[in-house]
Amino acid sequence: MMQESGTETKSNGSAIQNGSSGGNHLLECGSLREGRSNGEAPAVDVGAADLAHVQQQQALQVARQLLLQQQQQQQVSGLKSPKRNDKQPALQVPVSVAMMTPQVITPQQMQQILQQQVLSPQQLQVLLQQQQALMLQQQQLQEFYKKQQEQLQLQLLQQQHAGKQPKEQQQVATQQLAFQQQLLQMQQLQQQHLLSLQRQGLLTIQPGQPALPLQPLAQGMIPAELQQLWKEVTSAHTAEETTGNNHSSLDLTTTCVSSSAPSKTSLIMNPHASTNGQLSVHTPKRESLSHEEHSHSHPLYGHGVCKWPGCEAVCEDFQSFLKHLNSEHALDDRSTAQCRVQMQVVQQLELQLAKDKERLQAMMTHLHVKSTEPKAAPQPLNLVSSVTLSKSASEASPQSLPHTPTTPTAPITPVTQGPSVITTTSMHTVGPIRRRYSDKYNVPISSADIAQNQEFYKNAEVRPPFTYASLIRQAILESPEKQLTLNEIYNWFTRMFAYFRRNAATWKNAVRHNLSLHKCFVRVENVKGAVWTVDEVEFQKRRPQKISGNPSLIKNMQSSHAYCTPLNAALQASMAENSIPLYTTASMGNPTLGNLASAIREELNGAMEHTNSNESDSSPGRSPMQAVHPVHVKEEPLDPEEAEGPLSLVTTANHSPDFDHDRDYEDEPVNEDME
DNA sequence: AATCGAGTAAACAACG
DNA sequence: TCGTTGTTTACTCGAT
């Protein structure tokens, strides 16, 4: 087991590297643009030539709003794209989102079409059929594409092992290219389809709007939805005639706005990304898209100002804004150019977002948070730097463990990390702990974290980021008499930390080892055996050597005047939030949370004290708990006869109100009645 | 590169 | 005899 420790750690490192490597290089969309310029033949020629001018304007507005909203939606959602293998080799043939998300009429668009009632039911039927056929094609293509991707990855894996460039890979790559071309053709087809719609006045697409081409597949309506919509509309269809001409200069050259934003990291982190290559984006509701609704949420209108880039024209109300929009930002070269600029901006922002996400991912990976779905577990944000699990845990439980769900007070998980990153599964793949922040003082500890984490560690099988020595000391200090038998220390571990409910042989050995090794733990004999106490002086002695790392942090800790004051305040606030009794002394009821918190704070204080080289142990930073602690300073074990005094009274007393006598932990039943 | 602290494993002895 | 407790050594790893 021990020999595997190193290898496992190394393998973790390699996994981390794999996980953070391989940026996605997306295909240029020049070919797409080129293909589109060639194919403008309308696929459908529906006789909708008599659209009324008013309706036309309305459709124009609605379509613009829709498309803008969709664009915003995509920006917010980080361009959801099919989730693929996390460990994509860097050589993987990249695919642009545009290719993976062919154009499909979105529900909003379809809704708009239907609401405008610009088509007869027969015409809609035709459109419906076309749409269904297109979607069927897309699904088939995407399935094929997925297979191709998997095949390619297999090839690449083999190639990595062999260190050569086999011909098969080139063949697969060629196939990939061919398939991508096929997808391009598919998109062109769909764009033609949309173009035809647009020419019929069904859709008015502002030039440069990337929404349509970027529309993810899942946002397209599934046939069932279309059918349902179709029924609704046909049942309520009135014979309203629609006439008129439309803008026909649909500018689709901006289709390739699909940037490289959906990087791998965004895939990993996107909680909505499903694993089957499809998107789990919620299907937008078929809500009514009246002007009133849009007037409150028009992306280009807010606070009485037109938000068109570089405009900022004041519009008294939404109607005037619409007029302004139609007049000033009509479909012309200028607006088109502005749209393109805006697209560039969006693209850059998406790129930046992708980079930042990737950076975050790398940071978390570096901090031993395994983000490989479905691994990783909820853990406190402040602990990620040091929370790792021993290999023994992973070896003892290679299977999926029935993890205890985290409590409501579980520490907050990193932001933007969806379930794909923070799940309750498997934390047992990480290497052994080498550093704990409680001893290193280089990670800021929030008191809220402490209080919350205590509850967290009770339930979540996450290794506490404290050294054995710190935990042993804490266990002893929490006891009323500041002394515990070995078995009681064991029980404290298992009671306070779910992690120590397994692999008992390992950590118990470590506890014994620490008790013997460190001078700060003093064995005191009594009639029925021996108890362990803490020599605070020795414990404080051993810490200065471990002050390390971030000097600025220590400086900050020192410079933050009255460090303990905000800590206490925050701690109390946090405990109040969690309905935890405030601690004042160690003898208070249920003092565990406060004690642990204060103990850790002591360590922080100790670090600060020792950085101030002239400080003595009796610095004002001492916690209330420590103030009342009787400090045992004994270099030699007590004479058994001496120990028969008051100390012996508590040797068998289970002082903790919630002491678990009946808890039977799986690896090794705790011997509760040893004495 | 050397050193140190921490974690892990294991051998061993004493003891009940 | 067996399990627990306690000590010690050896080793690895991460940080400095």
XYZ file of C-alpha atoms (C1' of nucleotides) in Angstrom:
707
model
C 0.000 0.000 0.000
C 2.663 2.398 0.876
C 4.519 1.856 -2.293
C 1.529 2.872 -4.242
C 1.373 6.182 -2.592
C 3.898 7.783 -4.786
C 2.650 6.312 -7.961
C -0.829 7.319 -7.248
C 0.172 10.833 -6.557
C 2.033 10.927 -9.756
C -0.818 9.519 -11.658
C -2.944 12.201 -10.205
C -0.572 14.727 -11.486
C -0.696 13.359 -14.924
C -4.409 13.248 -14.809
C -4.453 16.806 -13.829
C -2.301 17.671 -16.725
C -4.512 15.795 -19.022
C -7.513 17.453 -17.621
C -6.216 20.887 -18.167
C -4.613 20.442 -21.486
C -5.878 20.449 -24.935
C -7.481 23.686 -25.786
C -10.055 23.601 -28.430
C -9.077 25.142 -31.617
C -12.104 25.754 -33.578
C -12.351 25.590 -37.221
C -12.428 28.741 -39.132
C -15.725 29.447 -40.606
C -14.568 30.779 -43.862
C -15.774 27.753 -45.651
C -19.078 28.147 -44.045
C -19.356 31.669 -45.170
C -18.299 30.748 -48.614
C -20.773 27.969 -48.883
C -23.566 30.127 -47.762
C -22.884 32.785 -50.284
C -23.305 30.249 -52.950
C -26.511 28.759 -51.838
C -29.252 31.267 -51.731
C -31.855 29.380 -53.618
C -35.051 29.495 -51.623
C -36.176 26.081 -50.769
C -39.774 26.929 -50.323
C -41.862 29.341 -52.215
C -44.874 30.041 -50.173
C -47.287 32.540 -51.451
C -47.239 34.960 -48.622
C -46.752 38.007 -50.719
C -49.534 40.067 -49.238
C -48.242 40.659 -45.795
C -49.638 43.766 -44.278
C -47.145 46.414 -43.576
C -48.035 46.711 -39.922
C -47.699 43.057 -39.366
C -44.479 43.119 -41.148
C -43.163 45.722 -38.815
C -44.348 43.795 -35.855
C -42.733 40.661 -37.051
C -39.583 42.580 -37.611
C -39.542 43.863 -34.101
C -40.352 40.591 -32.514
C -37.765 38.779 -34.503
C -35.138 41.283 -33.590
C -35.968 41.062 -29.976
C -35.992 37.345 -30.093
C -32.692 37.118 -31.716
C -31.132 39.559 -29.369
C -32.453 37.718 -26.420
C -31.186 34.490 -27.749
C -27.838 36.008 -28.239
C -27.794 37.158 -24.687
C -28.932 33.799 -23.524
C -26.069 32.193 -25.221
C -23.638 34.581 -23.728
C -24.916 33.920 -20.291
C -24.965 30.229 -20.656
C -21.487 30.159 -21.969
C -22.516 28.625 -25.236
C -23.574 25.275 -24.098
C -22.175 22.633 -26.236
C -22.126 18.908 -26.160
C -20.089 17.553 -23.354
C -17.431 15.220 -24.388
C -14.670 13.440 -22.748
C -12.793 15.592 -20.308
C -9.505 14.200 -21.209
C -9.570 15.082 -24.795
C -6.248 14.693 -26.388
C -4.799 17.833 -27.702
C -4.787 16.369 -31.136
C -8.462 15.995 -31.303
C -9.978 17.397 -34.377
C -11.670 20.535 -33.281
C -15.160 21.307 -34.165
C -16.815 24.607 -34.002
C -20.001 25.090 -32.221
C -21.567 26.203 -35.373
C -20.943 22.821 -36.775
C -22.288 21.009 -33.827
C -25.266 23.234 -33.595
C -26.833 23.443 -36.953
C -29.539 25.874 -37.517
C -32.925 24.920 -36.445
C -35.855 27.122 -36.039
C -36.050 27.907 -32.422
C -39.234 27.691 -30.478
C -39.313 31.402 -30.234
C -38.981 31.764 -33.901
C -41.617 29.217 -34.536
C -43.785 30.827 -31.993
C -43.345 34.103 -33.667
C -44.187 32.633 -36.969
C -47.299 31.126 -35.620
C -48.302 34.133 -33.660
C -47.895 36.410 -36.542
C -50.081 34.026 -38.421
C -48.474 34.986 -41.596
C -48.933 31.608 -43.039
C -51.824 29.449 -43.730
C -52.047 26.130 -42.001
C -51.014 24.445 -45.173
C -47.907 26.519 -45.370
C -47.126 25.824 -41.801
C -47.559 22.185 -42.412
C -44.969 22.322 -45.108
C -42.623 24.164 -42.870
C -43.201 21.739 -40.118
C -42.338 18.824 -42.251
C -39.239 20.501 -43.468
C -38.200 21.294 -40.001
C -38.699 17.761 -38.852
C -36.743 16.403 -41.725
C -33.927 18.744 -41.005
C -33.810 17.830 -37.397
C -33.815 14.181 -38.190
C -30.881 14.728 -40.439
C -29.118 16.635 -37.768
C -29.567 13.945 -35.234
C -28.250 11.342 -37.562
C -25.310 13.458 -38.425
C -24.522 14.188 -34.869
C -24.696 10.579 -33.885
C -22.357 9.767 -36.656
C -20.145 12.566 -35.610
C -20.018 11.331 -32.060
C -18.947 7.943 -33.210
C -16.293 9.507 -35.269
C -15.055 11.466 -32.341
C -14.874 8.433 -30.141
C -13.081 6.517 -32.773
C -10.617 9.270 -33.191
C -9.981 9.482 -29.524
C -9.318 5.812 -29.357
C -6.887 6.159 -32.148
C -5.204 9.010 -30.464
C -4.878 7.113 -27.247
C -3.287 4.248 -29.033
C -1.035 6.600 -30.806
C 0.037 8.164 -27.569
C 1.043 4.817 -26.239
C 2.873 3.851 -29.348
C 4.449 7.214 -29.780
C 3.938 7.044 -33.481
C 1.626 8.501 -35.994
C -0.322 5.640 -37.391
C -1.994 5.868 -40.669
C -5.290 5.034 -39.130
C -5.336 8.278 -37.335
C -4.807 10.173 -40.487
C -7.606 8.273 -42.011
C -9.861 9.081 -39.162
C -8.844 12.675 -39.329
C -9.670 12.665 -42.965
C -12.973 11.173 -42.163
C -13.484 13.857 -39.629
C -12.823 16.515 -42.155
C -15.152 14.934 -44.583
C -17.776 14.700 -41.978
C -17.337 18.264 -41.004
C -17.795 19.240 -44.574
C -20.932 17.241 -44.505
C -22.046 19.173 -41.515
C -21.248 22.352 -43.297
C -23.429 21.332 -46.149
C -26.082 20.496 -43.682
C -25.878 23.914 -42.251
C -25.992 25.525 -45.591
C -29.112 23.629 -46.252
C -30.661 24.846 -43.119
C -29.559 28.344 -43.736
C -31.214 28.181 -47.052
C -34.259 26.981 -45.297
C -34.132 29.891 -42.965
C -33.403 32.202 -45.780
C -36.500 31.085 -47.479
C -38.431 31.690 -44.345
C -36.988 35.067 -44.053
C -37.804 35.923 -47.565
C -41.308 34.920 -46.944
C -41.485 37.372 -44.141
C -41.630 34.741 -41.499
C -38.372 35.710 -39.990
C -36.696 38.992 -40.009
C -33.113 38.592 -39.142
C -31.014 41.495 -38.420
C -27.713 41.408 -40.161
C -24.948 40.199 -38.066
C -27.149 38.514 -35.584
C -25.427 35.369 -34.593
C -28.338 33.993 -32.744
C -29.754 31.890 -35.464
C -26.635 30.210 -36.615
C -25.561 29.698 -33.078
C -28.771 28.288 -31.943
C -28.023 25.069 -30.223
C -29.769 22.077 -31.438
C -31.608 21.521 -28.261
C -33.156 24.888 -28.558
C -34.715 23.905 -31.725
C -38.116 22.509 -31.295
C -38.514 18.863 -31.186
C -41.091 17.467 -33.536
C -43.490 16.756 -30.753
C -43.412 20.331 -29.713
C -43.889 21.456 -33.216
C -46.828 19.200 -33.560
C -48.346 20.501 -30.405
C -47.771 24.029 -31.458
C -49.175 23.236 -34.764
C -52.320 21.927 -33.216
C -52.714 24.933 -31.042
C -52.298 27.311 -33.858
C -54.384 25.521 -36.374
C -57.204 25.225 -33.943
C -57.184 28.896 -33.268
C -56.179 29.964 -36.646
C -58.097 32.773 -38.119
C -58.234 33.509 -41.747
C -56.270 36.599 -41.372
C -54.522 37.368 -44.527
C -50.949 38.254 -44.527
C -49.428 40.129 -47.294
C -46.539 42.312 -48.128
C -42.952 42.152 -49.061
C -40.129 41.703 -46.706
C -36.581 42.401 -46.345
C -34.784 39.901 -48.343
C -31.251 40.864 -47.758
C -30.610 38.416 -45.062
C -27.020 38.680 -44.169
C -25.826 35.334 -43.043
C -22.188 35.961 -43.433
C -21.920 36.343 -39.751
C -22.757 32.815 -39.041
C -19.281 31.993 -37.969
C -19.541 34.093 -34.908
C -19.453 30.840 -33.119
C -16.290 31.514 -31.345
C -14.087 29.231 -29.465
C -15.902 30.179 -26.361
C -17.192 26.747 -25.547
C -13.883 25.568 -24.453
C -13.329 22.381 -22.641
C -13.458 24.078 -19.344
C -16.779 25.513 -19.987
C -17.929 22.102 -20.883
C -16.695 20.734 -17.678
C -18.123 23.401 -15.591
C -21.368 23.785 -17.272
C -23.846 22.089 -15.071
C -26.334 21.923 -17.862
C -24.106 20.043 -20.136
C -25.178 16.524 -20.391
C -22.929 13.666 -21.073
C -24.493 12.209 -24.117
C -23.344 14.848 -26.460
C -26.695 16.448 -26.539
C -27.577 19.548 -24.762
C -29.793 19.612 -21.810
C -30.730 23.179 -22.239
C -34.197 23.761 -21.125
C -36.654 24.232 -23.830
C -37.986 27.720 -23.682
C -41.585 28.013 -22.937
C -43.952 28.959 -25.608
C -44.826 32.122 -23.965
C -46.635 34.876 -25.563
C -44.337 37.387 -27.041
C -46.317 40.499 -26.883
C -44.818 43.878 -27.180
C -45.622 44.618 -23.615
C -43.486 41.783 -22.438
C -40.631 42.765 -24.584
C -40.889 46.347 -23.655
C -39.733 45.398 -20.219
C -36.938 43.204 -21.280
C -35.698 44.492 -24.553
C -31.962 44.178 -24.490
C -31.610 47.303 -26.526
C -33.815 49.386 -24.367
C -33.314 50.336 -20.806
C -33.802 53.313 -18.575
C -35.310 55.225 -21.414
C -32.213 54.952 -23.460
C -31.490 53.055 -26.580
C -28.708 50.680 -25.827
C -27.622 50.143 -29.335
C -23.876 50.343 -29.237
C -22.820 53.910 -29.565
C -26.330 55.274 -29.686
C -27.727 56.099 -26.263
C -30.579 57.968 -27.771
C -33.220 58.915 -25.267
C -36.568 57.329 -25.901
C -39.478 58.386 -23.774
C -41.301 55.122 -23.976
C -41.039 51.814 -25.622
C -43.025 52.850 -28.642
C -40.747 55.715 -29.356
C -37.874 53.376 -28.820
C -39.294 51.085 -31.436
C -39.650 53.940 -33.810
C -36.146 54.984 -33.093
C -34.929 51.472 -33.576
C -36.630 51.188 -36.905
C -35.495 54.487 -38.147
C -32.005 54.792 -36.796
C -30.990 51.189 -36.656
C -32.656 49.802 -39.676
C -31.190 47.186 -41.846
C -28.400 49.023 -43.530
C -24.697 48.840 -43.898
C -24.038 50.831 -40.808
C -26.162 48.656 -38.586
C -24.679 45.610 -40.119
C -21.219 46.838 -39.407
C -22.162 47.691 -35.875
C -23.581 44.280 -35.418
C -20.388 42.768 -36.586
C -18.434 44.870 -34.202
C -20.701 43.791 -31.437
C -20.170 40.255 -32.468
C -16.494 40.757 -32.202
C -16.962 42.120 -28.755
C -19.070 39.186 -27.767
C -16.588 36.868 -29.251
C -13.775 38.408 -27.336
C -15.740 38.284 -24.169
C -16.534 34.681 -24.731
C -12.928 33.958 -25.338
C -12.014 35.752 -22.218
C -14.634 33.885 -20.310
C -13.366 30.629 -21.648
C -9.856 31.495 -20.668
C -10.891 32.520 -17.231
C -12.884 29.389 -16.806
C -9.959 27.364 -17.898
C -7.802 29.231 -15.478
C -10.216 28.547 -12.712
C -10.293 24.934 -13.648
C -6.552 24.748 -13.613
C -6.490 26.424 -10.258
C -8.921 23.990 -8.827
C -7.138 21.106 -10.358
C -3.956 22.375 -8.935
C -5.562 22.598 -5.573
C -6.404 18.952 -5.737
C -10.005 19.367 -6.530
C -10.747 16.681 -8.960
C -13.180 18.160 -11.329
C -13.421 15.210 -13.598
C -16.999 14.447 -13.791
C -18.539 12.722 -12.013
C -15.859 12.854 -9.443
C -15.098 15.462 -6.851
C -17.149 16.154 -3.851
C -18.571 19.174 -2.218
C -16.008 20.666 -0.091
C -15.332 23.955 1.458
C -13.870 26.507 -0.776
C -11.281 27.401 1.734
C -10.130 23.860 1.971
C -9.404 23.098 -1.562
C -5.798 23.886 -1.146
C -5.207 21.132 1.246
C -8.051 18.727 1.226
C -6.931 15.523 -0.167
C -7.641 12.035 0.749
C -5.246 9.363 1.466
C -4.727 6.639 -0.975
C -5.809 4.191 1.606
C -9.260 5.581 1.353
C -9.339 5.045 -2.324
C -7.963 1.629 -2.054
C -10.307 0.620 0.644
C -13.257 1.840 -1.292
C -12.602 1.735 -4.950
C -16.237 1.304 -5.619
C -18.702 4.040 -5.544
C -19.379 4.762 -1.960
C -22.664 5.626 -0.411
C -21.662 9.065 0.470
C -23.407 10.922 3.101
C -25.188 13.855 1.624
C -23.953 17.131 2.759
C -25.942 19.026 5.221
C -27.564 22.325 4.486
C -24.747 23.921 6.317
C -22.232 22.369 4.075
C -19.631 24.777 2.937
C -20.304 26.738 -0.086
C -18.874 25.273 -3.156
C -16.995 27.332 -5.631
C -19.092 29.548 -7.703
C -19.873 28.630 -11.249
C -19.188 25.093 -10.358
C -22.177 23.094 -11.125
C -22.860 19.561 -10.158
C -20.499 18.390 -12.780
C -17.691 19.599 -10.640
C -19.004 19.485 -7.185
C -20.790 16.311 -6.634
C -21.013 14.028 -3.719
C -19.276 11.225 -5.440
C -15.823 9.915 -5.072
C -13.346 12.022 -3.328
C -11.203 9.005 -2.854
C -8.930 9.368 -5.751
C -6.662 11.991 -4.398
C -3.319 11.495 -2.884
C -2.315 11.728 0.709
C -2.177 14.889 2.607
C 1.109 16.531 3.000
C 0.062 19.909 4.181
C -2.801 21.179 6.203
C -3.608 24.777 6.204
C -4.200 24.739 9.875
C -0.531 24.225 10.277
C 0.680 26.198 7.406
C -1.177 29.404 7.962
C -1.029 30.263 4.369
C -4.667 29.925 3.633
C -7.103 32.393 5.023
C -9.591 30.720 7.242
C -12.983 32.162 7.440
C -14.703 31.568 10.683
C -17.884 30.906 8.850
C -16.046 28.194 7.039
C -14.932 26.677 10.250
C -18.326 26.562 11.767
C -19.889 25.305 8.647
C -17.134 22.910 7.874
C -17.474 21.247 11.186
C -20.927 20.195 10.285
C -19.688 19.412 6.872
C -16.981 17.065 8.035
C -19.342 15.288 10.264
C -21.342 14.173 7.339
C -19.200 14.376 4.284
C -16.474 11.910 3.841
C -13.909 14.538 3.212
C -10.612 14.476 4.883
C -10.245 17.334 7.294
C -7.405 19.622 6.412
C -5.861 19.450 9.824
C -2.888 17.546 10.999
C -3.303 14.616 13.234
C -1.584 16.542 15.942
C -4.043 19.386 15.646
C -6.969 17.059 15.748
C -5.667 15.092 18.673
C -5.026 18.244 20.554
C -8.460 19.494 19.749
C -10.030 16.290 20.894
C -8.218 16.486 24.163
C -8.955 20.123 24.698
C -12.597 19.598 24.073
C -12.855 17.163 26.892
C -13.887 18.635 30.211
C -10.768 17.465 31.927
C -8.532 18.104 28.983
C -7.479 14.544 28.878
C -8.599 11.559 26.916
C -7.790 7.971 26.615
C -6.655 6.721 23.319
C -9.953 5.127 22.710
C -11.746 8.331 23.467
C -9.564 10.097 21.002
C -10.509 7.517 18.472
C -14.134 8.076 19.222
C -13.769 11.787 18.843
C -12.261 11.309 15.435
C -15.006 9.086 14.244
C -17.668 11.235 15.754
C -16.450 14.497 14.383
C -15.275 13.413 10.991
C -16.991 11.087 8.674
C -13.741 10.528 6.967
C -12.374 8.715 9.971
C -15.126 6.204 9.936
C -13.184 4.093 7.557
C -9.643 2.924 7.261
C -9.452 2.825 10.979
C -6.247 0.861 11.060
C -4.470 3.538 9.135
C -5.501 6.615 10.943
C -5.509 5.029 14.335
C -1.967 4.028 13.807
C -1.270 7.565 12.821
C -2.905 8.835 15.947
C -0.823 6.597 18.107
C 2.218 7.524 16.168
C 1.533 11.193 16.690
C 0.834 10.770 20.342
C 4.136 9.103 20.810
C 6.065 11.269 18.489
C 5.114 14.713 19.596
C 6.283 16.019 22.885
C 3.188 18.064 23.184
C 1.184 14.978 23.966
C 1.798 13.795 27.450
C 0.728 10.433 28.640
C -0.649 10.427 32.122
C -1.089 7.176 33.912
C -3.898 6.547 36.248
C -5.498 3.607 37.922
C -7.381 2.253 34.995
C -4.862 3.000 32.377
C -3.517 6.102 30.808
C -4.891 9.309 29.461
C -3.358 11.762 27.110
C -3.047 15.441 27.729
C -1.695 18.339 25.770
C 1.321 20.312 26.661
C 0.418 23.654 25.232
C 3.895 25.010 25.598
C 5.276 22.222 23.547
C 2.479 22.537 21.092
C 3.191 26.191 20.634
C 6.852 25.460 20.298
C 6.468 23.201 17.397
C 4.513 25.622 15.318
C 6.912 28.411 14.507
C 8.908 26.106 12.363
C 5.937 25.496 10.239
C 5.121 29.038 9.492
C 5.736 29.226 5.883
C 4.809 30.537 2.595
C 2.837 33.598 1.973
C 4.454 36.320 4.000
C 2.017 38.806 2.663
C -0.797 36.798 4.051
C 0.720 36.687 7.453
C 1.341 40.342 7.161
C -2.233 40.875 6.228
C -3.330 38.794 9.122
C -1.257 40.890 11.399
C -2.091 44.156 9.869
C -5.762 43.539 9.996
C -6.126 45.216 13.293
C -7.642 43.081 15.979
C -7.713 40.053 13.809
C -9.673 38.091 16.300
C -12.393 40.603 16.561
C -13.781 40.196 13.107
C -13.131 36.536 13.345
C -15.148 36.253 16.467
C -17.853 38.392 15.059
C -18.025 36.384 11.935
C -17.894 33.181 13.840
C -20.689 34.211 16.082
C -22.699 35.403 13.190
C -22.119 32.180 11.437
C -23.054 30.168 14.445
C -26.108 32.221 14.947
C -27.053 31.479 11.407
C -26.716 27.828 12.068
C -28.452 27.983 15.390
C -25.302 26.907 17.089
C -24.809 28.008 20.625
C -22.111 30.492 21.083
C -19.086 29.262 22.827
C -17.483 31.118 25.573
C -15.700 28.494 27.506
C -14.820 24.956 26.867
C -17.285 23.762 29.402
C -20.299 25.139 27.685
C -22.820 22.840 26.238
C -22.032 21.484 22.834
C -18.895 23.462 22.494
C -17.418 21.401 19.761
C -17.862 23.783 16.925
C -16.648 26.708 18.847
C -13.820 24.796 20.305
C -12.577 23.590 17.033
C -12.934 27.017 15.625
C -11.160 28.571 18.517
C -8.461 25.992 18.416
C -7.802 26.708 14.829
C -7.906 30.341 15.558
C -5.386 29.715 18.232
C -3.137 28.243 15.693
C -3.560 31.296 13.608
C -2.862 33.446 16.554
C 0.092 31.356 17.350
C 1.427 31.872 13.918
C 1.072 35.545 14.319
C 2.648 35.455 17.686
C 5.600 33.616 16.415
C 6.037 35.911 13.553
C 6.276 38.589 16.131
C 9.357 37.078 17.549
C 9.193 38.891 20.851
C 5.692 37.916 21.652
C 5.121 35.636 24.536
C 2.574 32.918 24.849
C 0.268 35.114 26.800
C -0.614 37.301 23.932
C -4.001 38.960 23.933
C -4.995 36.923 20.988
C -5.728 33.897 23.044
C -9.079 32.403 22.770
C -11.428 32.205 25.675
C -11.181 28.493 25.511
C -7.516 28.444 25.899
C -7.703 30.939 28.670
C -9.494 28.480 30.835
C -7.475 25.504 29.852
C -5.265 24.068 32.466
C -2.007 23.625 30.718
C -0.239 20.454 31.481
C 3.445 20.927 31.475
C 4.848 17.601 32.269
C 7.892 16.179 30.737
C 7.527 12.933 32.539
C 4.502 10.801 32.946
C 2.876 11.141 36.232
C 3.550 8.751 38.936
C 0.639 6.369 38.960
C 0.033 7.043 42.554
C 0.042 10.735 41.900
C -2.353 10.304 39.120
C -4.908 8.782 41.326
C -5.994 12.223 42.271
C -8.702 14.188 40.543
C -7.515 13.175 37.140
C -8.586 9.641 37.639
C -12.147 10.654 38.153
C -12.798 11.288 34.545
C -10.990 8.514 32.918
C -14.086 6.543 32.217
C -16.552 9.336 31.981
C -17.986 10.020 28.628
C -18.315 13.691 28.874
C -19.619 14.407 25.483
C -23.377 14.619 25.442
C -23.615 13.125 22.013
C -21.047 10.491 22.466
C -21.719 7.652 20.150
C -21.654 4.539 22.123
C -23.595 2.552 19.690
C -21.969 3.645 16.533
C -20.359 0.850 14.724
C -18.028 1.954 12.046
C -17.319 -0.329 9.300
C -13.655 -1.027 9.337
C -13.104 -1.467 12.949
C -15.707 -1.298 15.610
C -14.705 1.237 18.123
C -14.064 -0.293 21.416
C -16.146 1.839 23.654
C -15.787 -0.011 26.896
C -12.140 -0.635 26.979
C -11.725 0.715 30.390
C 20.191 19.872 -2.879
C 19.301 19.753 1.845
C 16.209 20.001 5.385
C 12.024 19.639 7.845
C 7.348 18.373 8.920
C 3.749 15.317 8.063
C 1.607 10.961 6.721
C 1.905 6.083 6.270
C 3.398 1.510 7.177
C 5.274 -1.716 9.980
C 7.855 -4.056 13.587
C 8.062 -4.716 18.244
C 7.040 -4.880 23.184
C 4.087 -4.464 27.145
C -0.163 -5.263 29.003
C -4.842 -6.881 30.151
C -3.608 -16.251 22.557
C -5.344 -12.102 21.045
C -6.282 -7.379 20.824
C -4.992 -2.903 22.425
C -1.702 0.407 23.526
C 2.567 2.579 23.015
C 7.195 3.198 20.900
C 10.221 3.366 17.317
C 11.996 3.186 12.697
C 11.807 3.734 7.847
C 10.118 5.707 3.992
C 7.743 9.036 0.904
C 6.176 13.449 -0.225
C 5.588 18.424 -0.242
C 7.305 22.742 1.050
C 10.971 25.775 1.991
